């Protein structure tokens, strides 16, 4: 989106007033195009400023771009929702972020994609935005009605307005909340967006592999989405054993390698991909579900909540006018049969990784039942009905899944309560009680605690970052990969690698990454994993898990980080 804004945002401003454009993201410095996209504005502004003998504009843009906390003061900005949510939490620079947002039009995309905790914080952000006179646009193709009501209610609360109902089930739909009340306005979809997608249930991974093999042999571009990284890695290995050339794309690559793989995936399967490079198979996780403009001839996917499945289906025959080696649009879903009386292990016994990722199993069951009962997706006509059926507040919960539902519902309510407790209240103002913390430690999302591993090559008595870059700090940042703390409690040193060597490297990171070496408390969420080469095999390292078990890890740029349990 930042790259798109670089080309289109200029047209929103008068020719004689070049705007400032920033990327509000914790990893912004890792994207080289950040500087490349900003440069035309800088050069254009520089010429105008020189003619006026005024360097203030150039200096102001440089000042805005050097820290993500100041990003919202720029004319145009693109970033993650997390950076905006910090404006509603008791953290450093909260007021600075809020000041910038209140004077801008806040646009939030993919609003359906957040958990209960983050959704509640988003409501708080909309309330602040309304209270301070700002505007907001919230976008989603699959937003459930209960969440739509919650977000509209939050914005109206900021306007000190009550009443009005949100009930229209038209699709597409524009819902407008303002001081004058609520207006729901159905709009006609574009004629070229209507299509029919055949939906088929696959009863085994063998059946899924066979479908992928057949489509690949026909020269199709095939996507297989797995819900966990471990499943994706295992699937990639099985397809390779069958002689099927397969790419792998997930979040457990070092950041530098992940950026390279993302560029390669876009080159082969993006909007402008040439026909001769499109054929092939990619196994991926949810990283392809949103944001990336990808187009495939066939999609195979693990079962997921219906909104996720609809997003995945959006990558199928995405760009019209292409020659396709397959006869029809097909979405193949690996899923147990949604029987009327499912057992308690209905999904856990079939896809254990999916059961761990998507905690509400009754929602998965309703998704499977609603989808397979149709046999086909009519887009856009079926979207609203499917989402409302699955996310209905009084949705059916089979007896065998009741225990899971009570547990997941309890987690959902606890997350919402925690968000309400953490968020600032515009009616209460700034008060002395409460805990204010750093904006790098206050969570904008809940989930399992993560640890960031900085991967390093250990050779010849030297520790070097896995990824190379002229800037050593950027090289170390590009070498990062995140894993669950339950799997990695600490990184262990390989033979010959001393603590003195590690401390010397960590000291070069600076006081924020290695505070214990500068008189602060140690960071338990950042560790250095020194990798050594073992013959011709991939690089390997050792860690201690949360269960105090020693594990070996392997890493290579084609598979990512692999746990050898």
Coordinates of C-alpha atoms in Angstrom, one line a residue:
X1 CA 0.0 0.0 0.0
X2 CA 2.9 2.3 0.7
X3 CA 4.2 1.8 -2.8
X4 CA 0.7 2.5 -4.3
X5 CA 0.4 5.7 -2.2
X6 CA 3.7 6.9 -3.5
X7 CA 2.3 7.0 -7.0
X8 CA -1.3 8.1 -6.3
X9 CA -1.1 10.3 -3.2
X10 CA 0.6 13.1 -5.0
X11 CA -2.6 13.7 -7.0
X12 CA -4.4 14.6 -3.8
X13 CA -2.4 17.8 -3.3
X14 CA -1.8 21.0 -5.3
X15 CA 1.1 20.9 -7.7
X16 CA 3.0 23.6 -5.8
X17 CA 2.6 21.9 -2.4
X18 CA 4.4 18.5 -2.5
X19 CA 3.2 16.4 0.4
X20 CA 5.2 14.5 2.9
X21 CA 4.8 10.7 2.9
X22 CA 5.9 8.3 5.6
X23 CA 5.7 4.6 6.5
X24 CA 4.4 4.0 10.0
X25 CA 5.8 0.5 10.8
X26 CA 8.3 -0.9 13.2
X27 CA 10.2 -2.4 10.3
X28 CA 10.0 0.6 8.0
X29 CA 13.8 0.9 7.8
X30 CA 14.1 -2.6 6.3
X31 CA 12.2 -1.6 3.2
X32 CA 14.5 0.0 0.7
X33 CA 11.5 1.3 -1.3
X34 CA 10.6 3.5 1.7
X35 CA 13.4 5.8 0.7
X36 CA 12.8 5.2 -3.1
X37 CA 9.1 6.2 -2.9
X38 CA 9.8 9.2 -0.7
X39 CA 12.5 10.5 -3.0
X40 CA 10.3 12.0 -5.8
X41 CA 8.5 14.1 -3.2
X42 CA 11.8 15.2 -1.7
X43 CA 13.3 16.2 -5.0
X44 CA 10.2 17.9 -6.2
X45 CA 9.9 19.8 -2.9
X46 CA 13.6 20.6 -2.9
X47 CA 13.3 22.4 -6.3
X48 CA 10.4 24.5 -5.0
X49 CA 12.1 25.3 -1.8
X50 CA 15.3 26.3 -3.4
X51 CA 13.4 28.7 -5.6
X52 CA 12.0 30.3 -2.4
X53 CA 15.3 30.0 -0.6
X54 CA 13.5 27.9 2.0
X55 CA 15.0 24.6 3.4
X56 CA 12.4 24.3 6.2
X57 CA 10.1 22.0 4.2
X58 CA 12.9 19.5 3.4
X59 CA 14.1 19.5 7.0
X60 CA 10.5 19.0 8.2
X61 CA 10.0 15.9 6.0
X62 CA 13.3 14.4 7.1
X63 CA 12.3 15.0 10.7
X64 CA 8.9 13.3 10.2
X65 CA 10.5 10.2 8.5
X66 CA 13.2 9.5 11.1
X67 CA 10.8 8.0 13.7
X68 CA 7.5 6.1 13.4
X69 CA 6.1 7.9 16.5
X70 CA 6.0 11.2 14.5
X71 CA 4.6 9.5 11.3
X72 CA 1.0 10.7 11.9
X73 CA 2.1 14.3 11.6
X74 CA 2.9 13.8 7.9
X75 CA 0.5 14.7 5.1
X76 CA 0.2 11.1 4.0
X77 CA 1.1 7.9 5.8
X78 CA 0.8 4.2 5.5
X79 CA 1.4 1.7 8.3
X80 CA 0.1 -1.1 10.5
X81 CA -2.9 -0.7 12.7
X82 CA -0.7 -1.3 15.8
X83 CA 0.9 2.1 15.4
X84 CA -2.5 3.8 15.4
X85 CA -3.8 1.8 18.3
X86 CA -0.9 3.0 20.5
X87 CA -2.7 6.4 20.4
X88 CA -5.3 5.0 22.7
X89 CA -3.1 3.2 25.2
X90 CA -1.1 4.6 28.2
X91 CA 2.3 4.6 26.5
X92 CA 5.0 7.1 25.6
X93 CA 4.2 9.4 22.7
X94 CA 0.5 8.5 22.9
X95 CA -0.6 12.2 22.7
X96 CA 1.7 12.9 19.7
X97 CA 0.2 10.0 17.8
X98 CA -3.4 11.1 18.7
X99 CA -2.7 14.7 17.7
X100 CA -1.6 13.6 14.2
X101 CA -4.5 11.2 13.7
X102 CA -7.2 13.6 14.8
X103 CA -6.2 16.0 12.0
X104 CA -6.2 13.2 9.3
X105 CA -8.7 11.0 7.7
X106 CA -8.0 7.6 9.3
X107 CA -8.5 4.7 6.9
X108 CA -8.5 1.2 8.5
X109 CA -8.4 -1.7 6.0
X110 CA -9.2 -5.4 6.6
X111 CA -11.2 -4.6 9.8
X112 CA -12.5 -8.2 10.1
X113 CA -9.0 -9.6 10.6
X114 CA -8.5 -8.7 14.2
X115 CA -9.1 -10.6 17.4
X116 CA -11.5 -9.5 20.2
X117 CA -8.8 -7.6 22.1
X118 CA -7.6 -5.6 19.0
X119 CA -11.2 -5.0 17.8
X120 CA -12.1 -3.5 21.2
X121 CA -9.0 -1.2 20.9
X122 CA -10.1 -0.2 17.4
X123 CA -13.4 0.8 18.8
X124 CA -11.6 3.0 21.3
X125 CA -9.5 4.5 18.5
X126 CA -12.7 5.4 16.6
X127 CA -14.2 6.9 19.7
X128 CA -11.1 9.2 20.2
X129 CA -11.1 10.1 16.5
X130 CA -14.8 11.2 16.6
X131 CA -14.4 13.1 19.9
X132 CA -11.4 15.1 18.5
X133 CA -13.3 16.0 15.3
X134 CA -11.5 13.5 13.0
X135 CA -13.0 11.3 10.4
X136 CA -12.5 7.6 9.7
X137 CA -13.1 5.1 7.0
X138 CA -13.3 1.4 8.0
X139 CA -13.0 -1.1 5.2
X140 CA -13.8 -4.8 5.1
X141 CA -15.2 -7.3 2.6
X142 CA -16.3 -9.7 5.3
X143 CA -17.2 -7.8 8.5
X144 CA -19.7 -9.6 10.7
X145 CA -22.7 -7.6 11.8
X146 CA -21.9 -7.7 15.6
X147 CA -18.5 -6.1 14.9
X148 CA -20.0 -3.5 12.5
X149 CA -22.4 -2.5 15.3
X150 CA -19.6 -2.3 17.9
X151 CA -17.5 0.0 15.7
X152 CA -20.3 2.2 14.7
X153 CA -21.4 2.5 18.4
X154 CA -17.9 3.5 19.4
X155 CA -17.7 6.3 16.8
X156 CA -21.1 7.6 17.8
X157 CA -20.1 7.5 21.5
X158 CA -17.2 9.8 20.5
X159 CA -19.7 12.2 18.9
X160 CA -21.8 11.9 22.1
X161 CA -24.7 10.6 20.0
X162 CA -26.9 7.7 21.0
X163 CA -29.6 5.7 19.2
X164 CA -29.9 4.4 15.7
X165 CA -29.6 0.8 14.5
X166 CA -27.3 -1.1 12.2
X167 CA -29.2 -3.9 10.7
X168 CA -29.0 -3.8 6.9
X169 CA -27.7 -6.9 5.2
X170 CA -27.1 -5.6 1.8
X171 CA -23.8 -6.3 0.0
X172 CA -21.8 -4.3 -0.9
X173 CA -22.9 -1.8 1.8
X174 CA -21.8 1.6 2.9
X175 CA -22.7 2.4 6.5
X176 CA -22.4 6.1 7.5
X177 CA -22.3 7.2 11.1
X178 CA -22.4 11.0 11.8
X179 CA -24.0 13.5 14.1
X180 CA -27.0 13.3 11.9
X181 CA -27.5 9.6 12.7
X182 CA -26.8 6.3 10.9
X183 CA -27.4 5.7 7.2
X184 CA -27.0 2.3 5.6
X185 CA -26.7 2.5 1.8
X186 CA -26.5 -0.6 -0.3
X187 CA -24.5 -0.1 -3.5
X188 CA -24.4 -2.1 -6.7
X189 CA -21.3 -4.2 -7.3
X190 CA -19.2 -3.8 -10.4
X191 CA -20.6 -6.0 -13.1
X192 CA -17.2 -7.7 -13.8
X193 CA -16.9 -8.8 -10.2
X194 CA -19.7 -11.4 -10.2
X195 CA -18.6 -15.0 -10.5
X196 CA -19.3 -18.5 -9.4
X197 CA -16.6 -20.6 -7.6
X198 CA -17.1 -24.4 -7.2
X199 CA -16.4 -25.6 -3.7
X200 CA -15.3 -29.1 -2.9
X201 CA -14.4 -30.8 0.3
X202 CA -11.3 -32.9 0.4
X203 CA -11.3 -35.7 3.0
X204 CA -7.5 -36.3 3.2
X205 CA -4.1 -34.7 2.5
X206 CA -3.6 -37.4 -0.1
X207 CA -6.6 -36.2 -2.0
X208 CA -5.3 -32.6 -1.7
X209 CA -1.9 -33.6 -3.0
X210 CA -3.5 -35.4 -5.9
X211 CA -5.5 -32.3 -6.9
X212 CA -2.4 -30.2 -6.7
X213 CA -0.4 -32.7 -8.8
X214 CA -3.1 -32.8 -11.5
X215 CA -3.3 -29.0 -11.8
X216 CA 0.4 -28.6 -11.8
X217 CA 0.8 -31.1 -14.6
X218 CA -1.7 -29.0 -16.6
X219 CA 0.5 -26.0 -16.2
X220 CA -1.7 -24.2 -13.6
X221 CA -0.7 -21.7 -11.0
X222 CA -1.6 -23.5 -7.8
X223 CA -1.8 -22.2 -4.2
X224 CA -2.1 -24.6 -1.2
X225 CA -2.7 -22.7 2.1
X226 CA -1.9 -24.4 5.4
X227 CA -2.9 -23.0 8.7
X228 CA 0.4 -23.6 10.5
X229 CA 4.0 -23.1 9.5
X230 CA 4.9 -26.7 10.5
X231 CA 2.1 -28.1 8.2
X232 CA 3.3 -25.9 5.4
X233 CA 6.9 -27.1 5.7
X234 CA 5.8 -30.8 5.9
X235 CA 3.5 -30.3 2.9
X236 CA 6.3 -28.7 0.9
X237 CA 8.6 -31.7 1.7
X238 CA 6.0 -34.3 0.6
X239 CA 5.3 -32.5 -2.7
X240 CA 9.0 -32.3 -3.4
X241 CA 9.3 -36.0 -2.8
X242 CA 6.6 -36.5 -5.4
X243 CA 8.7 -34.5 -7.9
X244 CA 6.5 -31.4 -7.8
X245 CA 8.6 -28.2 -7.9
X246 CA 7.2 -26.1 -5.0
X247 CA 7.9 -22.7 -3.5
X248 CA 7.4 -22.2 0.3
X249 CA 6.2 -18.9 1.8
X250 CA 5.5 -18.4 5.5
X251 CA 6.4 -16.1 8.4
X252 CA 9.3 -18.2 9.9
X253 CA 11.9 -16.9 7.5
X254 CA 14.5 -14.4 8.5
X255 CA 13.1 -11.0 7.5
X256 CA 15.6 -10.5 4.8
X257 CA 14.8 -13.9 3.2
X258 CA 11.1 -13.3 3.7
X259 CA 11.3 -10.0 1.7
X260 CA 13.1 -11.8 -1.1
X261 CA 10.5 -14.5 -1.2
X262 CA 7.7 -12.0 -1.1
X263 CA 9.2 -10.2 -4.1
X264 CA 9.6 -13.6 -6.0
X265 CA 6.0 -14.6 -5.2
X266 CA 4.7 -11.3 -6.5
X267 CA 6.9 -11.6 -9.6
X268 CA 5.5 -15.0 -10.4
X269 CA 1.9 -14.8 -9.3
X270 CA 1.2 -11.1 -9.1
X271 CA -1.0 -8.8 -11.3
X272 CA 1.8 -8.3 -13.9
X273 CA 3.2 -11.8 -13.9
X274 CA 4.1 -13.1 -17.4
X275 CA 2.2 -16.2 -18.5
X276 CA 5.5 -18.2 -18.8
X277 CA 6.4 -17.7 -15.2
X278 CA 3.0 -18.3 -13.6
X279 CA 2.9 -22.1 -13.8
X280 CA 3.9 -23.8 -10.6
X281 CA 2.9 -24.5 -7.0
X282 CA 3.3 -22.4 -3.9
X283 CA 2.6 -23.7 -0.4
X284 CA 1.9 -20.9 2.0
X285 CA 0.3 -19.9 5.3
X286 CA -2.0 -17.0 6.0
X287 CA 0.7 -14.5 4.8
X288 CA -1.0 -14.7 1.4
X289 CA -4.5 -14.2 2.7
X290 CA -4.5 -10.4 2.7
X291 CA -2.7 -7.4 1.2
X292 CA -0.7 -9.2 -1.5
X293 CA -2.3 -8.9 -5.0
X294 CA -1.9 -12.5 -6.1
X295 CA -3.7 -14.6 -8.7
X296 CA -4.0 -18.4 -8.9
X297 CA -5.8 -20.9 -11.2
X298 CA -6.5 -23.3 -8.4
X299 CA -6.6 -22.9 -4.6
X300 CA -6.4 -25.7 -2.0
X301 CA -6.9 -24.6 1.6
X302 CA -7.2 -26.0 5.1
X303 CA -10.6 -25.3 6.7
X304 CA -10.7 -21.8 8.3
X305 CA -13.5 -19.4 9.5
X306 CA -15.7 -18.4 6.6
X307 CA -14.3 -14.8 6.4
X308 CA -10.8 -16.2 6.0
X309 CA -12.0 -18.7 3.3
X310 CA -13.7 -15.9 1.4
X311 CA -10.4 -13.8 1.6
X312 CA -8.5 -16.8 0.2
X313 CA -11.1 -17.3 -2.5
X314 CA -10.3 -13.7 -3.5
X315 CA -6.9 -14.9 -4.8
X316 CA -8.6 -17.3 -7.3
X317 CA -8.9 -16.1 -10.9
X318 CA -8.4 -12.6 -9.4
X319 CA -7.4 -10.8 -12.7
X320 CA -9.8 -11.2 -15.6
X321 CA -8.6 -11.7 -19.2
X322 CA -6.0 -14.3 -18.4
X323 CA -5.7 -17.6 -20.3
X324 CA -6.3 -20.4 -17.8
X325 CA -5.1 -24.0 -18.1
X326 CA -8.0 -25.2 -16.0
X327 CA -11.7 -25.2 -17.0
X328 CA -13.4 -23.6 -14.0
X329 CA -12.8 -21.8 -10.7
X330 CA -12.5 -24.3 -7.9
X331 CA -11.8 -23.8 -4.2
X332 CA -10.8 -27.1 -2.6
X333 CA -11.1 -27.2 1.2
X334 CA -9.4 -29.8 3.4
X335 CA -12.0 -30.5 6.1
X336 CA -13.7 -33.1 8.1
X337 CA -17.4 -33.7 7.2
X338 CA -19.6 -31.2 9.1
X339 CA -21.9 -33.9 10.5
X340 CA -24.9 -32.9 12.6
X341 CA -23.4 -34.3 15.8
X342 CA -19.7 -33.8 15.6
X343 CA -17.5 -35.3 18.4
X344 CA -15.3 -33.1 20.6
X345 CA -12.2 -33.8 18.5
X346 CA -14.1 -33.1 15.2
X347 CA -11.3 -30.7 14.0
X348 CA -8.5 -31.5 16.4
X349 CA -8.4 -35.2 15.2
X350 CA -8.3 -34.1 11.6
X351 CA -6.2 -30.9 11.5
X352 CA -4.7 -30.5 15.0
X353 CA -2.7 -27.4 13.9
X354 CA -5.9 -25.7 12.7
X355 CA -7.6 -26.5 16.0
X356 CA -4.8 -24.7 17.8
X357 CA -4.9 -21.6 15.6
X358 CA -8.7 -21.2 15.4
X359 CA -9.8 -21.7 18.9
X360 CA -13.6 -21.6 18.4
X361 CA -14.3 -25.0 16.8
X362 CA -18.0 -24.4 16.5
X363 CA -17.3 -21.5 14.2
X364 CA -15.2 -23.8 12.0
X365 CA -18.0 -26.3 12.0
X366 CA -20.6 -23.7 11.0
X367 CA -18.2 -22.4 8.3
X368 CA -17.9 -25.9 6.8
X369 CA -21.6 -26.7 7.0
X370 CA -22.6 -23.4 5.4
X371 CA -20.0 -23.6 2.6
X372 CA -20.4 -27.3 1.6
X373 CA -24.2 -27.1 1.8
X374 CA -24.0 -24.6 -1.1
X375 CA -21.5 -26.5 -3.2
X376 CA -20.6 -23.2 -4.9
X377 CA -19.9 -19.6 -4.0
X378 CA -21.8 -16.9 -5.8
X379 CA -19.7 -13.8 -5.5
X380 CA -20.8 -11.3 -4.2
X381 CA -24.3 -12.5 -3.5
X382 CA -23.3 -15.2 -0.9
X383 CA -20.8 -13.2 1.0
X384 CA -23.1 -11.4 3.5
X385 CA -25.3 -14.5 4.1
X386 CA -22.3 -16.8 4.8
X387 CA -20.6 -14.3 7.2
X388 CA -23.9 -13.6 9.1
X389 CA -24.7 -17.3 9.4
X390 CA -21.3 -18.2 10.8
X391 CA -20.9 -15.2 13.1
X392 CA -24.5 -14.9 14.3
X393 CA -24.6 -14.2 18.0
X394 CA -27.1 -17.0 18.5
X395 CA -25.2 -19.4 16.1
X396 CA -25.7 -23.1 16.7
X397 CA -23.2 -24.9 18.9
X398 CA -23.4 -28.8 18.6
X399 CA -23.3 -30.6 22.0
X400 CA -20.0 -32.2 21.2
X401 CA -18.4 -28.8 20.7
X402 CA -20.0 -27.0 23.7
X403 CA -17.0 -27.4 26.0
X404 CA -14.7 -25.9 23.4
X405 CA -17.2 -23.0 22.8
X406 CA -17.4 -22.1 26.5
X407 CA -13.6 -22.0 26.7
X408 CA -13.2 -19.9 23.6
X409 CA -16.1 -17.6 24.6
X410 CA -14.5 -17.1 28.0
X411 CA -11.2 -16.2 26.3
X412 CA -13.0 -13.8 24.0
X413 CA -14.7 -12.0 26.9
X414 CA -11.5 -11.8 28.9
X415 CA -9.7 -10.3 26.0
X416 CA -12.4 -7.6 25.6
X417 CA -12.3 -6.9 29.3
X418 CA -8.5 -6.5 29.2
X419 CA -8.7 -4.2 26.2
X420 CA -11.3 -2.0 28.0
X421 CA -9.1 -1.9 31.1
X422 CA -5.9 -1.0 29.1
X423 CA -7.4 1.6 26.8
X424 CA -7.6 5.3 27.7
X425 CA -11.1 6.8 28.2
X426 CA -11.6 10.2 26.6
X427 CA -14.2 11.1 29.2
X428 CA -11.8 10.5 32.1
X429 CA -8.8 12.4 30.8
X430 CA -5.3 11.9 32.0
X431 CA -5.2 10.7 35.6
X432 CA -2.4 9.8 38.0
X433 CA -3.4 6.2 38.5
X434 CA -2.7 3.5 36.1
X435 CA 0.6 2.1 34.6
X436 CA 2.2 4.0 31.7
X437 CA 4.8 1.9 29.8
X438 CA 7.0 2.0 26.7
X439 CA 5.3 1.8 23.3
X440 CA 7.5 -1.1 22.5
X441 CA 6.2 -3.2 25.3
X442 CA 2.5 -2.4 25.5
X443 CA 0.5 -5.0 23.5
X444 CA -1.9 -3.9 20.7
X445 CA -2.7 -7.6 20.1
X446 CA -3.0 -10.6 22.3
X447 CA -1.6 -14.1 21.6
X448 CA 1.1 -16.4 22.8
X449 CA 4.2 -14.7 23.9
X450 CA 6.8 -14.5 21.2
X451 CA 10.6 -14.4 21.2
X452 CA 12.6 -12.8 18.4
X453 CA 15.7 -14.7 17.3
X454 CA 18.5 -12.9 15.6
X455 CA 20.1 -15.5 13.4
X456 CA 23.9 -15.5 13.0
X457 CA 26.5 -17.5 11.2
X458 CA 29.3 -18.7 13.4
X459 CA 32.4 -19.5 11.4
X460 CA 36.1 -19.1 12.0
X461 CA 35.5 -17.8 15.5
X462 CA 33.4 -14.9 14.2
X463 CA 29.7 -14.1 14.6
X464 CA 28.1 -12.4 11.6
X465 CA 24.4 -11.6 11.0
X466 CA 22.6 -14.1 8.8
X467 CA 21.6 -11.4 6.3
X468 CA 24.2 -9.0 4.9
X469 CA 23.9 -5.2 4.6
X470 CA 26.3 -2.3 4.6
X471 CA 24.5 -1.0 7.7
X472 CA 25.3 -3.5 10.6
X473 CA 22.1 -2.6 12.5
X474 CA 20.0 -3.1 9.5
X475 CA 21.7 -6.5 8.8
X476 CA 20.8 -7.7 12.3
X477 CA 17.2 -6.5 11.9
X478 CA 17.0 -8.3 8.6
X479 CA 18.2 -11.5 10.3
X480 CA 15.3 -11.6 12.8
X481 CA 12.6 -14.3 12.9
X482 CA 9.9 -14.7 15.5
X483 CA 8.8 -17.9 17.2
X484 CA 6.6 -18.8 20.2
X485 CA 8.3 -18.6 23.6
X486 CA 6.7 -22.0 24.4
X487 CA 9.0 -23.5 21.8
X488 CA 12.1 -21.4 22.5
X489 CA 12.9 -20.1 26.0
X490 CA 16.6 -19.4 25.3
X491 CA 19.2 -19.9 22.6
X492 CA 22.1 -22.1 23.4
X493 CA 25.7 -21.5 22.2
X494 CA 27.4 -23.9 19.8
X495 CA 30.7 -25.4 20.6
X496 CA 33.5 -22.8 20.5
X497 CA 31.2 -19.8 20.8
X498 CA 31.8 -18.0 24.0
X499 CA 29.6 -15.6 26.0
X500 CA 32.3 -13.0 25.5
X501 CA 31.8 -13.2 21.8
X502 CA 28.0 -13.0 22.1
X503 CA 28.2 -10.0 24.5
X504 CA 30.5 -8.2 22.1
X505 CA 27.9 -8.6 19.3
X506 CA 25.0 -7.7 21.5
X507 CA 26.8 -4.5 22.6
X508 CA 26.9 -3.4 19.0
X509 CA 23.1 -3.6 18.9
X510 CA 22.7 -0.7 21.3
X511 CA 21.0 -0.1 24.6
X512 CA 17.5 -0.8 23.5
X513 CA 18.2 -4.3 22.1
X514 CA 20.7 -5.2 24.8
X515 CA 19.8 -3.1 27.9
X516 CA 21.5 -5.4 30.4
X517 CA 24.9 -4.5 28.9
X518 CA 24.1 -0.8 29.5
X519 CA 22.8 -1.0 33.0
X520 CA 19.2 -2.0 32.3
X521 CA 17.1 -5.1 32.8
X522 CA 17.8 -7.9 30.2
X523 CA 15.3 -8.4 27.3
X524 CA 13.8 -11.9 27.5
X525 CA 12.1 -11.4 24.1
X526 CA 15.2 -11.0 22.0
X527 CA 18.0 -13.6 21.7
X528 CA 20.9 -14.4 19.4
X529 CA 20.9 -17.8 17.8
X530 CA 24.4 -18.7 16.4
X531 CA 24.1 -21.2 13.5
X532 CA 26.9 -23.5 12.5
X533 CA 27.3 -25.5 9.3
X534 CA 27.1 -29.3 9.6
X535 CA 28.7 -30.7 6.5
X536 CA 26.5 -30.1 3.4
X537 CA 23.4 -30.0 5.5
X538 CA 21.6 -26.7 6.3
X539 CA 22.8 -24.5 9.1
X540 CA 21.8 -25.7 12.6
X541 CA 21.5 -24.2 16.1
X542 CA 20.3 -25.4 19.5
X543 CA 17.7 -23.9 21.8
X544 CA 16.0 -24.7 25.1
X545 CA 12.2 -24.9 24.9
X546 CA 9.7 -23.7 27.5
X547 CA 9.4 -27.3 28.7
X548 CA 13.2 -27.2 29.4
X549 CA 13.9 -29.6 26.5
X550 CA 16.9 -29.1 24.3
X551 CA 16.0 -28.9 20.6
X552 CA 17.9 -28.6 17.4
X553 CA 16.8 -26.2 14.7
X554 CA 17.7 -26.1 11.1
X555 CA 17.6 -23.0 8.8
X556 CA 18.0 -22.5 5.1
X557 CA 16.6 -19.8 2.8
X558 CA 14.2 -22.2 1.0
X559 CA 12.5 -23.8 4.0
X560 CA 13.0 -21.3 6.8
X561 CA 13.4 -22.2 10.4
X562 CA 12.6 -25.9 11.0
X563 CA 12.2 -27.5 14.5
X564 CA 13.5 -31.0 14.9
X565 CA 11.5 -32.1 17.9

